[in-house]
Tab-separated table of C-alpha atoms and ligand atoms in Angstrom:
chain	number	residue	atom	x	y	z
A	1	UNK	CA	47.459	31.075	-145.491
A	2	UNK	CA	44.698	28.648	-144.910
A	3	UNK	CA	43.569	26.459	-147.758
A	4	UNK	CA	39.908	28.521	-147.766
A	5	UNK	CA	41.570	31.952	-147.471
A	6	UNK	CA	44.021	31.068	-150.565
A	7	UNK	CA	40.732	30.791	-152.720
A	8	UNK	CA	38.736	33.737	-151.526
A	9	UNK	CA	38.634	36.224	-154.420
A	10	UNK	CA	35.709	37.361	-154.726
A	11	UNK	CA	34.146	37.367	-151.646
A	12	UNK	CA	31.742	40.951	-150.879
A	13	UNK	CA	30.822	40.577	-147.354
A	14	UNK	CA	31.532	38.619	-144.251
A	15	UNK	CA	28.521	40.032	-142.459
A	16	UNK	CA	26.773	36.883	-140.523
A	17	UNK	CA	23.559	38.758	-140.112
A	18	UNK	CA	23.869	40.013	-143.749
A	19	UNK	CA	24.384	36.405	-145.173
A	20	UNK	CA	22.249	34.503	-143.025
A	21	UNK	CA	19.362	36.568	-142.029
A	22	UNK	CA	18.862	38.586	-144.887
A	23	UNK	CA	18.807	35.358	-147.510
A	24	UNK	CA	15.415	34.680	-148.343
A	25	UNK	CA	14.208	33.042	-151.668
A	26	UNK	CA	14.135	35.033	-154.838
A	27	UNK	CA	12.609	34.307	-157.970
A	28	UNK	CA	13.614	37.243	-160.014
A	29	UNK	CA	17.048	38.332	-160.919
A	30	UNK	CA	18.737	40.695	-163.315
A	31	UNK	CA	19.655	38.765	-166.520
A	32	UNK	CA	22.420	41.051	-167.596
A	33	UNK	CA	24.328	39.940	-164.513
A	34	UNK	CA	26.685	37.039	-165.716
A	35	UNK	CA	28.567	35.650	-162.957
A	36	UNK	CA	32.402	34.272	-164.300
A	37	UNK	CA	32.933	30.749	-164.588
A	38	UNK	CA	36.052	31.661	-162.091
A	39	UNK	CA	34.057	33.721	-159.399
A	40	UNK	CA	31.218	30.454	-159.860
A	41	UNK	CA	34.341	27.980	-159.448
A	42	UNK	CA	35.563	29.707	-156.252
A	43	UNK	CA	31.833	29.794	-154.808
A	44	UNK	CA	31.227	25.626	-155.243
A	45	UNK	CA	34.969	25.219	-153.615
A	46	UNK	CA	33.438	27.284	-150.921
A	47	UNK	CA	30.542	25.821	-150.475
A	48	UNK	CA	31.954	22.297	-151.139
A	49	UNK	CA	33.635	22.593	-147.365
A	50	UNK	CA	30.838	21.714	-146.129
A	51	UNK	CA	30.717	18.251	-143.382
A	52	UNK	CA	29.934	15.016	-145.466
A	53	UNK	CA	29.575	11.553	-143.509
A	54	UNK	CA	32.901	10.019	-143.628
A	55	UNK	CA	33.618	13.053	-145.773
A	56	UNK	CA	32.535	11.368	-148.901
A	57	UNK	CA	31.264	14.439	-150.769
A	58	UNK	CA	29.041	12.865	-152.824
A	59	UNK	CA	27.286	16.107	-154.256
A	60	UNK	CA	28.285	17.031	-157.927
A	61	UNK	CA	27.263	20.371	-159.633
A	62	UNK	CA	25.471	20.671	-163.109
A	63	UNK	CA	26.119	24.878	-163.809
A	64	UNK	CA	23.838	25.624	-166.346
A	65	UNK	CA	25.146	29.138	-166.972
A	66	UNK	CA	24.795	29.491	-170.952
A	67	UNK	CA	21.927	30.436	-173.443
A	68	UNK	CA	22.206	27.025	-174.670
A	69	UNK	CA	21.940	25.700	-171.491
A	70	UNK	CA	19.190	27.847	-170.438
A	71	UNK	CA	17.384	26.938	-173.225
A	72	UNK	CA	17.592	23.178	-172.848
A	73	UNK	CA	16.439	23.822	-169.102
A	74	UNK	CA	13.497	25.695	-169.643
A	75	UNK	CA	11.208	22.664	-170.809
A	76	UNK	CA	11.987	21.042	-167.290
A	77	UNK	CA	12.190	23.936	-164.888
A	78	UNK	CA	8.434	23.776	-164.144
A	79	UNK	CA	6.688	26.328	-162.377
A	80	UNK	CA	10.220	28.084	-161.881
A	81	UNK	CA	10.388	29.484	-165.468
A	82	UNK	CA	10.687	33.122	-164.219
A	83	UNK	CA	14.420	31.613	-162.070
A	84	UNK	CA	15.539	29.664	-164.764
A	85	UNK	CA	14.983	32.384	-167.632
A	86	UNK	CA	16.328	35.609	-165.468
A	87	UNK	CA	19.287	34.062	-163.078
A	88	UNK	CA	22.763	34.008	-163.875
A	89	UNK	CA	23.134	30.690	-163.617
A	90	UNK	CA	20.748	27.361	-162.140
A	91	UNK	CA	22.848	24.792	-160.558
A	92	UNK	CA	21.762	21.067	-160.642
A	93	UNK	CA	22.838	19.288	-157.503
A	94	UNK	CA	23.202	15.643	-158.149
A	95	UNK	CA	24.886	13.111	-156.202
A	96	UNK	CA	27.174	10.140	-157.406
A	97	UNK	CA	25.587	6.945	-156.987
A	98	UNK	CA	29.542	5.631	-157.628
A	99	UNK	CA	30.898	7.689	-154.944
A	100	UNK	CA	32.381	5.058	-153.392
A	101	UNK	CA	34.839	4.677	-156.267
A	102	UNK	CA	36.940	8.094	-154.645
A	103	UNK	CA	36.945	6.881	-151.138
A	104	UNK	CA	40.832	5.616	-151.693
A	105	UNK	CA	41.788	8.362	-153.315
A	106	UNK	CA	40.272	11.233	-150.682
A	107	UNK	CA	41.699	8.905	-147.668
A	108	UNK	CA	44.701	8.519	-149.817
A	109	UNK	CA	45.363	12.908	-150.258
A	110	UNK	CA	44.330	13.305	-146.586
A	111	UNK	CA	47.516	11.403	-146.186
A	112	UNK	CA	49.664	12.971	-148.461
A	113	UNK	CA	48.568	16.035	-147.365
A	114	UNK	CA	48.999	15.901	-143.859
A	115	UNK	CA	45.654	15.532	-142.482
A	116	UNK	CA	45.824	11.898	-141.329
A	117	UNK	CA	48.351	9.475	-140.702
A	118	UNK	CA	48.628	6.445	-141.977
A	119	UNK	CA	47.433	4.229	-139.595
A	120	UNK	CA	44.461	6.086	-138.773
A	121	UNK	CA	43.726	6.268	-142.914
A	122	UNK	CA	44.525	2.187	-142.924
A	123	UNK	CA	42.031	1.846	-140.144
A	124	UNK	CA	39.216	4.651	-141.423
A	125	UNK	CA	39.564	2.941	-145.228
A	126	UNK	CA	38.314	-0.531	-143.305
A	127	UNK	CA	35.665	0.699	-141.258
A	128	UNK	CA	34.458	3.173	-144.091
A	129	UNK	CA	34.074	0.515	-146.435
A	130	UNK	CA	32.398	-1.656	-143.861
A	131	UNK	CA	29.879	1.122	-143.308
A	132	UNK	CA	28.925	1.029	-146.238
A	133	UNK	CA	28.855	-2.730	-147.429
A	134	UNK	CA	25.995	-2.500	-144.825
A	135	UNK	CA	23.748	0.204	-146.294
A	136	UNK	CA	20.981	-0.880	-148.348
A	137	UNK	CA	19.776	1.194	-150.854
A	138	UNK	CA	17.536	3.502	-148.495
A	139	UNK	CA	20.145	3.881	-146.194
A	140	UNK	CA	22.690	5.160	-149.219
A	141	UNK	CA	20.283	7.507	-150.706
A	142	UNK	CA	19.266	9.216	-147.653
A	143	UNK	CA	22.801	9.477	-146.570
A	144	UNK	CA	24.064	11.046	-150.043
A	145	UNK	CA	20.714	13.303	-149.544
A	146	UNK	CA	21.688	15.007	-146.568
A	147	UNK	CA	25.328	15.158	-147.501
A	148	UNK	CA	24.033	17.267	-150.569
A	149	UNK	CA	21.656	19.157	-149.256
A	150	UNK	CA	24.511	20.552	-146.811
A	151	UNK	CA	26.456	21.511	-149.473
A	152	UNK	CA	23.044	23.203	-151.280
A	153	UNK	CA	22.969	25.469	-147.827
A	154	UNK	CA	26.162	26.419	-148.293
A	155	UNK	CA	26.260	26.936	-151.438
A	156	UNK	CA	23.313	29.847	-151.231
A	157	UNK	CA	24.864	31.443	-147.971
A	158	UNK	CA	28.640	31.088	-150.174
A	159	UNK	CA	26.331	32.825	-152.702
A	160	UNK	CA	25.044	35.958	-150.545
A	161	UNK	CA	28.901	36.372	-149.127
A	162	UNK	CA	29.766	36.718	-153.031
A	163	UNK	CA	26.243	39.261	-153.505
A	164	UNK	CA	23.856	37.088	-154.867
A	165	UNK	CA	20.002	35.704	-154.663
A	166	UNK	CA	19.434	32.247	-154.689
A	167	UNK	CA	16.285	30.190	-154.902
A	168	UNK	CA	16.551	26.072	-153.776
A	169	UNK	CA	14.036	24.097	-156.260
A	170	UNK	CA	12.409	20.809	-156.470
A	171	UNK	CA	9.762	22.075	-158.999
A	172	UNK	CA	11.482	20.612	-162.401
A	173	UNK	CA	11.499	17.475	-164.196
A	174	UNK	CA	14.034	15.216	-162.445
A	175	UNK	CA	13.258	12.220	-163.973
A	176	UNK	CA	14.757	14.484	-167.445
A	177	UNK	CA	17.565	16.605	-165.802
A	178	UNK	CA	20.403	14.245	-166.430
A	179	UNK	CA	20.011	13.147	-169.386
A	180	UNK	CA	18.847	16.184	-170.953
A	181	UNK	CA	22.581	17.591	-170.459
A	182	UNK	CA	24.687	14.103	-171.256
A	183	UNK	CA	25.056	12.737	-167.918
A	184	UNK	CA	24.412	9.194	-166.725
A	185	UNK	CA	20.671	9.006	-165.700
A	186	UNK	CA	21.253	6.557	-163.602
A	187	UNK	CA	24.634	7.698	-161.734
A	188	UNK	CA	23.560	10.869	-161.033
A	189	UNK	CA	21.255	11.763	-158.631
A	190	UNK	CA	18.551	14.905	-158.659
A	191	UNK	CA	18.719	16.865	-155.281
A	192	UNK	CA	17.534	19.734	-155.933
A	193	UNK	CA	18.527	23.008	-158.226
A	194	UNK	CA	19.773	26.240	-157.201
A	195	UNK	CA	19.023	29.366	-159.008
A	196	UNK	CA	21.529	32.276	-158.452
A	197	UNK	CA	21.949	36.091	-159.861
A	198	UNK	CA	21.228	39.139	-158.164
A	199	UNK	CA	17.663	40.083	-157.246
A	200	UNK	CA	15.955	42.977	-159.633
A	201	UNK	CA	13.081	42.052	-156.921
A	202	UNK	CA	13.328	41.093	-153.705
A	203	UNK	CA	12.116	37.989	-151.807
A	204	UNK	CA	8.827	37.726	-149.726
A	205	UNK	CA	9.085	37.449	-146.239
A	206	UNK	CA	7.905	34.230	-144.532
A	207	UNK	CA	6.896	33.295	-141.288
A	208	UNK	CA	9.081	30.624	-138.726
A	209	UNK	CA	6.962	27.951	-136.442
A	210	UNK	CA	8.323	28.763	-133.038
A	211	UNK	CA	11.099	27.226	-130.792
A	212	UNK	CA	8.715	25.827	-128.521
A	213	UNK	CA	7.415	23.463	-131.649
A	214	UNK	CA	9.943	22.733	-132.945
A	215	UNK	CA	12.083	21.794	-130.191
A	216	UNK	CA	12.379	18.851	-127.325
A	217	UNK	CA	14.630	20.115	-124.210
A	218	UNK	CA	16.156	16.925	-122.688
B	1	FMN	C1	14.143	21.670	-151.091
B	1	FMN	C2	13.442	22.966	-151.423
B	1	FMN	C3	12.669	23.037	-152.565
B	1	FMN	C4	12.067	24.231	-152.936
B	1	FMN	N1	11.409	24.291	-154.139
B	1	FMN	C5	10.981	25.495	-154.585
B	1	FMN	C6	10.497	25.629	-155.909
B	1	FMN	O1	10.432	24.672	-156.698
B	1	FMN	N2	10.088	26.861	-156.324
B	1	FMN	C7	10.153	27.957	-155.498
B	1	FMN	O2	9.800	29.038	-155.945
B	1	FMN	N3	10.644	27.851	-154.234
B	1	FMN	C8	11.065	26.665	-153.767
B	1	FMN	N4	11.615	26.552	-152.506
B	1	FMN	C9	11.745	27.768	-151.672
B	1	FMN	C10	10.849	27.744	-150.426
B	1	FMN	O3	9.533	28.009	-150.787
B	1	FMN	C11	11.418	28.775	-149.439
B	1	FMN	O4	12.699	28.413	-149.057
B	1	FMN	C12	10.545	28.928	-148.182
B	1	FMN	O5	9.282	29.406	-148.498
B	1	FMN	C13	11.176	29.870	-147.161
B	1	FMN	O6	11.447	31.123	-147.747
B	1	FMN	P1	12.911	31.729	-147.804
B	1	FMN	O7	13.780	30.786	-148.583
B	1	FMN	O8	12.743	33.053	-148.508
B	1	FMN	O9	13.397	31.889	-146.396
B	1	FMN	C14	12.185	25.360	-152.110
B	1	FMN	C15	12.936	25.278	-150.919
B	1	FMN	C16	13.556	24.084	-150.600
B	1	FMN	C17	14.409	24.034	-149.351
């Protein structure tokens, strides 16, 4: 069995159309719905195979999935008070400004594992390290941004295979999101939050600019 099947659970459809098409932001959910911290575990393994440049995963998850939790998060969720009071759960996507410090050791279990041999790891290690000796800030944070923000996508279309809503957010305070729940303001990151639950209302449509803008042939 494949490492993703082995952790699959919980899943309640494999529907593309159903997961994809039918996801649309909702802002209203069902507050007697808890969601298990073991069903919420399996979704953020799921959603954490998503693609990361060099495969760095620098995205790290903040569940805020208890009354106490809630509470401390409702003074920073902003204009998103109806999310934050009524989901299951909000997740805080950060990323690890000291991500670097796990590069040996996921180079090192792609090894051990199989995945790579050791020459190739030896050789990846180097240039990795290279790479990023030669990112200045700007260059780091955008890369970490879109590393996390893959993960975020994921993680709501992981969510609508498992029956849930989700709603992304970058209405709250992240200048207070850290440190408001212990972590190091400065290591971690804000990307953006992530309500989840299941809907007691449904999303609104919305409307798609068209190919033809949005695209170049070549
Ligand atoms: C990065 C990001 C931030 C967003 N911030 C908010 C937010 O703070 N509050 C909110 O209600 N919706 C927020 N949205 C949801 C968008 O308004 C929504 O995705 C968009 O209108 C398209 O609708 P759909 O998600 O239903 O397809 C955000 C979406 C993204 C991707």
């Amino acid at each position: 069995m494949s490492e993703i099947n082995s952790i699959r659970h919980f899943q309640e459809t494999n529907d593309f159309n159903k997961i994809v098409f039918e996801r649309r932001s909702v802002k209203v959910y069902d507050p007697e719905v808890k969601i298990s911290r073991e069903e919420m575990t399996e979704m953020l393994a799921e959603a954490s195979r998503a693609p990361s440049a060099i495969n760095m995963q620098p995205w790290r998850f903040l569940v805020i999935d208890s009354v106490e939790g809630k509470e401390k998060l409702l003074p920073l969720a902003s204009f998103n008070q109806t999310q934050a009071q009524t989901s299951s759960a909000v997740i805080a996507v950060f990323y690890d400004k000291h991500n670097i410090d796990y590069l040996d050791d996921i180079i090192g279990r792609s090894v051990e594992l199989g995945y790579m041999p050791q020459d190739i790891a030896d050789m990846q290690l180097q240039q990795s390290k290279e790479y990023y000796a030669g990112l200045d800030d700007l260059g780091l944070h955008t890369m970490n941004l879109i590393d996390s923000s893959l993960v975020s996508m994921q993680l709501m279309l992981v969510a609508r295979a498992h029956g849930y809503d989700t709603n992304p957010m970058a209405g709250y305070d992240k200048e207070r999101i850290a440190e408001t729940f212990g972590l190091d303001k400065e290591r971690y990151q804000p990307v953006m939050m992530i309500s989840i639950g299941k809907a007691v209302k449904e999303g609104y449509p919305s409307y798609r600019l068209p190919i033809e803008t949005i695209t170049t042939w070549a």
